[in-house]
Amino acid sequence: MKGTVRDSIGLPFTVFRARDAIDYAEAECMEPQPVSAEEQAWSARMYEAGMLEGSKVMLLFSRPGLSLTYVWFKSGFPLPRHSHDADCAYFIIAGALRLATEDLGPGDGFFVGKDVPYTYTPGPEGVEVLEIRTSNHFDIKLLAGKNPAYWQKALAGLMQAKEAWPDQATPPSGMQVG
């Protein structure tokens, strides 16, 4: 394995580099769970409106029982309420986010247990986060609901947030991943 070295007691360690990170779409490490037809239709509308232009999600490292992911969400990215079937610690590299009533910035973090619903809102510069997960393959359950009012608000928020995204061509840290 490229980058794997054995130490004096025979346990491997691995070097990984930001430039070698792979997009989540290629990594196939996150498995979406089924959603209702209504949720699927609203999600499609969000994608068609350009939601993915506000995010970059890259797998930095993976091995059985562990994964490390780099996430850059541009300002106002509409991250839907969701959960995963693995514990995860989040560490903010740059930018800021709002988690419930907490404003978090560089060097801050939070932990989300398995199957605990959460969402957060990136700050005015966006946010870069490292996700350290207790699995290399996990699910994502969208929990945004069938409420049309939620989706209409999310779509309106996306349209407003998108206006600032062209000015956010590089992440707050300036780091290039992938």
Tab-separated table of N, CA and C in Angstrom, residues 95-176:
chain	number	residue	atom	x	y	z
A	95	GLY	N	-12.717	29.269	9.230
A	95	GLY	CA	-14.084	29.734	9.077
A	95	GLY	C	-14.849	29.549	10.378
A	96	ALA	N	-16.161	29.495	10.275
A	96	ALA	CA	-17.002	29.380	11.463
A	96	ALA	C	-18.294	28.665	11.110
A	97	LEU	N	-18.964	28.201	12.155
A	97	LEU	CA	-20.275	27.591	11.978
A	97	LEU	C	-21.119	27.848	13.214
A	98	ARG	N	-22.413	27.697	13.030
A	98	ARG	CA	-23.365	27.792	14.139
A	98	ARG	C	-24.010	26.430	14.285
A	99	LEU	N	-23.889	25.866	15.486
A	99	LEU	CA	-24.460	24.569	15.846
A	99	LEU	C	-25.451	24.828	16.969
A	100	ALA	N	-26.742	24.737	16.657
A	100	ALA	CA	-27.800	25.078	17.617
A	100	ALA	C	-27.570	26.517	18.093
A	101	THR	N	-27.231	26.713	19.362
A	101	THR	CA	-27.009	28.068	19.877
A	101	THR	C	-25.534	28.398	20.024
A	102	GLU	N	-24.649	27.504	19.577
A	102	GLU	CA	-23.209	27.686	19.737
A	102	GLU	C	-22.563	28.205	18.453
A	103	ASP	N	-21.741	29.245	18.594
A	103	ASP	CA	-20.916	29.735	17.495
A	103	ASP	C	-19.524	29.159	17.691
A	104	LEU	N	-19.037	28.433	16.693
A	104	LEU	CA	-17.746	27.750	16.782
A	104	LEU	C	-16.820	28.239	15.677
A	105	GLY	N	-15.521	28.285	15.983
A	105	GLY	CA	-14.527	28.745	15.024
A	105	GLY	C	-13.303	27.860	15.022
A	106	PRO	N	-12.224	28.317	14.377
A	106	PRO	CA	-11.009	27.515	14.251
A	106	PRO	C	-10.524	26.972	15.599
A	107	GLY	N	-10.226	25.679	15.612
A	107	GLY	CA	-9.762	25.024	16.822
A	107	GLY	C	-10.872	24.461	17.682
A	108	ASP	N	-12.124	24.845	17.402
A	108	ASP	CA	-13.266	24.293	18.122
A	108	ASP	C	-13.721	23.015	17.439
A	109	GLY	N	-14.555	22.279	18.115
A	109	GLY	CA	-15.092	21.063	17.530
A	109	GLY	C	-16.313	20.600	18.280
A	110	PHE	N	-16.847	19.488	17.821
A	110	PHE	CA	-17.999	18.879	18.484
A	110	PHE	C	-18.034	17.406	18.139
A	111	PHE	N	-18.747	16.674	18.936
A	111	PHE	CA	-18.898	15.233	18.753
A	111	PHE	C	-20.370	14.924	18.533
A	112	VAL	N	-20.661	14.054	17.570
A	112	VAL	CA	-22.023	13.599	17.313
A	112	VAL	C	-22.014	12.075	17.361
A	113	GLY	N	-22.792	11.517	18.258
A	113	GLY	CA	-22.868	10.072	18.391
A	113	GLY	C	-23.660	9.424	17.260
A	114	LYS	N	-23.494	8.146	17.162
A	114	LYS	CA	-24.188	7.323	16.163
A	114	LYS	C	-25.695	7.580	16.207
A	115	ASP	N	-26.279	7.831	15.033
A	115	ASP	CA	-27.716	8.021	14.849
A	115	ASP	C	-28.304	9.237	15.567
A	116	VAL	N	-27.472	10.198	15.963
A	116	VAL	CA	-27.959	11.435	16.576
A	116	VAL	C	-28.169	12.469	15.468
A	117	PRO	N	-29.371	12.995	15.325
A	117	PRO	CA	-29.640	13.995	14.280
A	117	PRO	C	-28.916	15.316	14.574
A	118	TYR	N	-28.430	15.950	13.503
A	118	TYR	CA	-27.768	17.243	13.661
A	118	TYR	C	-27.768	17.999	12.346
A	119	THR	N	-27.474	19.265	12.454
A	119	THR	CA	-27.203	20.137	11.324
A	119	THR	C	-26.409	21.313	11.852
A	120	TYR	N	-25.774	22.047	10.980
A	120	TYR	CA	-25.128	23.292	11.370
A	120	TYR	C	-25.144	24.225	10.172
A	121	THR	N	-24.879	25.499	10.438
A	121	THR	CA	-24.889	26.512	9.393
A	121	THR	C	-23.512	27.138	9.284
A	122	PRO	N	-22.883	27.077	8.107
A	122	PRO	CA	-21.583	27.725	7.921
A	122	PRO	C	-21.703	29.240	8.099
A	123	GLY	N	-20.634	29.845	8.622
A	123	GLY	CA	-20.601	31.287	8.841
A	123	GLY	C	-20.375	32.076	7.569
A	124	PRO	N	-20.159	33.395	7.714
A	124	PRO	CA	-20.053	34.291	6.558
A	124	PRO	C	-18.907	33.995	5.606
A	125	GLU	N	-17.826	33.366	6.086
A	125	GLU	CA	-16.706	32.988	5.217
A	125	GLU	C	-16.791	31.524	4.792
A	126	GLY	N	-17.810	30.819	5.267
A	126	GLY	CA	-17.879	29.385	5.092
A	126	GLY	C	-17.156	28.707	6.234
A	127	VAL	N	-16.979	27.394	6.116
A	127	VAL	CA	-16.305	26.640	7.166
A	127	VAL	C	-15.583	25.443	6.557
A	128	GLU	N	-14.414	25.146	7.115
A	128	GLU	CA	-13.673	23.939	6.766
A	128	GLU	C	-13.610	23.070	8.016
A	129	VAL	N	-13.980	21.813	7.837
A	129	VAL	CA	-14.088	20.898	8.968
A	129	VAL	C	-13.389	19.590	8.634
A	130	LEU	N	-12.734	19.010	9.629
A	130	LEU	CA	-12.266	17.632	9.539
A	130	LEU	C	-13.255	16.768	10.294
A	131	GLU	N	-13.666	15.661	9.671
A	131	GLU	CA	-14.572	14.698	10.300
A	131	GLU	C	-13.787	13.414	10.559
A	132	ILE	N	-13.710	13.036	11.823
A	132	ILE	CA	-13.015	11.807	12.208
A	132	ILE	C	-14.088	10.819	12.644
A	133	ARG	N	-14.318	9.802	11.814
A	133	ARG	CA	-15.441	8.894	12.014
A	133	ARG	C	-14.952	7.512	12.419
A	134	THR	N	-15.771	6.815	13.221
A	134	THR	CA	-15.417	5.478	13.716
A	134	THR	C	-15.753	4.375	12.726
A	135	SER	N	-15.848	4.718	11.460
A	135	SER	CA	-16.135	3.731	10.434
A	135	SER	C	-15.601	4.229	9.094
A	136	ASN	N	-15.296	3.312	8.217
A	136	ASN	CA	-14.883	3.703	6.876
A	136	ASN	C	-16.033	3.543	5.876
A	137	HIS	N	-17.152	3.037	6.341
A	137	HIS	CA	-18.370	2.938	5.534
A	137	HIS	C	-19.549	3.202	6.465
A	138	PHE	N	-20.397	4.136	6.116
A	138	PHE	CA	-21.478	4.565	7.008
A	138	PHE	C	-22.637	5.069	6.168
A	139	ASP	N	-23.768	5.251	6.833
A	139	ASP	CA	-24.937	5.727	6.100
A	139	ASP	C	-25.163	7.216	6.357
A	140	ILE	N	-26.110	7.759	5.612
A	140	ILE	CA	-26.627	9.092	5.879
A	140	ILE	C	-28.138	8.991	5.761
A	141	LYS	N	-28.795	9.452	6.812
A	141	LYS	CA	-30.253	9.484	6.839
A	141	LYS	C	-30.677	10.943	6.841
A	142	LEU	N	-31.322	11.379	5.766
A	142	LEU	CA	-31.863	12.731	5.734
A	142	LEU	C	-33.085	12.777	6.630
A	143	LEU	N	-33.142	13.792	7.478
A	143	LEU	CA	-34.235	13.893	8.442
A	143	LEU	C	-34.941	15.232	8.312
A	144	ALA	N	-34.867	15.786	7.124
A	144	ALA	CA	-35.462	17.098	6.894
A	144	ALA	C	-36.981	17.040	6.883
A	145	GLY	N	-37.521	15.872	6.646
A	145	GLY	CA	-38.967	15.710	6.722
A	145	GLY	C	-39.704	15.964	5.428
A	146	LYS	N	-40.989	15.756	5.521
A	146	LYS	CA	-41.876	15.925	4.377
A	146	LYS	C	-42.561	17.283	4.394
A	147	ASN	N	-42.149	18.140	5.304
A	147	ASN	CA	-42.775	19.440	5.484
A	147	ASN	C	-42.396	20.388	4.346
A	148	PRO	N	-43.350	20.726	3.476
A	148	PRO	CA	-43.035	21.629	2.354
A	148	PRO	C	-42.509	22.989	2.817
A	149	ALA	N	-42.952	23.471	3.983
A	149	ALA	CA	-42.478	24.763	4.488
A	149	ALA	C	-40.978	24.715	4.759
A	150	TYR	N	-40.482	23.596	5.301
A	150	TYR	CA	-39.043	23.447	5.534
A	150	TYR	C	-38.298	23.542	4.203
A	151	TRP	N	-38.750	22.777	3.234
A	151	TRP	CA	-38.051	22.728	1.944
A	151	TRP	C	-38.110	24.058	1.209
A	152	GLN	N	-39.244	24.748	1.277
A	152	GLN	CA	-39.342	26.055	0.630
A	152	GLN	C	-38.367	27.037	1.255
A	153	LYS	N	-38.241	27.001	2.598
A	153	LYS	CA	-37.295	27.870	3.299
A	153	LYS	C	-35.856	27.497	2.923
A	154	ALA	N	-35.566	26.202	2.857
A	154	ALA	CA	-34.224	25.751	2.489
A	154	ALA	C	-33.867	26.183	1.073
A	155	LEU	N	-34.803	26.063	0.153
A	155	LEU	CA	-34.549	26.450	-1.234
A	155	LEU	C	-34.339	27.960	-1.341
A	156	ALA	N	-35.144	28.737	-0.624
A	156	ALA	CA	-34.967	30.199	-0.623
A	156	ALA	C	-33.617	30.565	-0.015
A	157	GLY	N	-33.229	29.876	1.059
A	157	GLY	CA	-31.931	30.122	1.682
A	157	GLY	C	-30.783	29.789	0.751
A	158	LEU	N	-30.929	28.697	0.010
A	158	LEU	CA	-29.917	28.303	-0.974
A	158	LEU	C	-29.752	29.388	-2.026
A	159	MET	N	-30.858	29.873	-2.548
A	159	MET	CA	-30.794	30.886	-3.602
A	159	MET	C	-30.105	32.156	-3.101
A	160	GLN	N	-30.369	32.521	-1.856
A	160	GLN	CA	-29.732	33.710	-1.282
A	160	GLN	C	-28.248	33.455	-1.022
A	161	ALA	N	-27.916	32.314	-0.436
A	161	ALA	CA	-26.520	31.988	-0.108
A	161	ALA	C	-25.664	31.910	-1.364
A	162	LYS	N	-26.226	31.342	-2.424
A	162	LYS	CA	-25.490	31.145	-3.685
A	162	LYS	C	-24.933	32.436	-4.261
A	163	GLU	N	-25.578	33.552	-3.959
A	163	GLU	CA	-25.123	34.838	-4.503
A	163	GLU	C	-23.703	35.176	-4.051
A	164	ALA	N	-23.307	34.723	-2.855
A	164	ALA	CA	-21.973	35.022	-2.323
A	164	ALA	C	-20.931	33.997	-2.745
A	165	TRP	N	-21.332	32.846	-3.237
A	165	TRP	CA	-20.388	31.765	-3.505
A	165	TRP	C	-19.333	32.075	-4.562
A	166	PRO	N	-19.636	32.837	-5.616
A	166	PRO	CA	-18.569	33.134	-6.587
A	166	PRO	C	-17.386	33.871	-5.959
A	167	ASP	N	-17.626	34.629	-4.898
A	167	ASP	CA	-16.552	35.341	-4.207
A	167	ASP	C	-15.773	34.430	-3.257
A	168	GLN	N	-16.209	33.191	-3.104
A	168	GLN	CA	-15.563	32.234	-2.200
A	168	GLN	C	-14.910	31.126	-3.038
A	169	ALA	N	-13.995	31.546	-3.902
A	169	ALA	CA	-13.339	30.600	-4.812
A	169	ALA	C	-12.321	29.722	-4.100
A	170	THR	N	-11.784	30.193	-2.986
A	170	THR	CA	-10.837	29.400	-2.209
A	170	THR	C	-11.363	29.292	-0.777
A	171	PRO	N	-11.072	28.182	-0.116
A	171	PRO	CA	-11.548	28.010	1.252
A	171	PRO	C	-10.889	29.010	2.207
A	172	PRO	N	-11.497	29.256	3.371
A	172	PRO	CA	-10.946	30.241	4.314
A	172	PRO	C	-9.486	29.995	4.679
A	173	SER	N	-9.044	28.756	4.761
A	173	SER	CA	-7.655	28.452	5.132
A	173	SER	C	-6.696	28.629	3.966
A	174	GLY	N	-7.211	28.628	2.748
A	174	GLY	CA	-6.374	28.672	1.558
A	174	GLY	C	-5.817	27.314	1.171
A	175	MET	N	-6.117	26.287	1.984
A	175	MET	CA	-5.605	24.947	1.724
A	175	MET	C	-6.305	24.331	0.504
A	176	GLN	N	-5.541	23.630	-0.304
A	176	GLN	CA	-6.099	22.935	-1.464
A	176	GLN	C	-6.139	21.440	-1.158
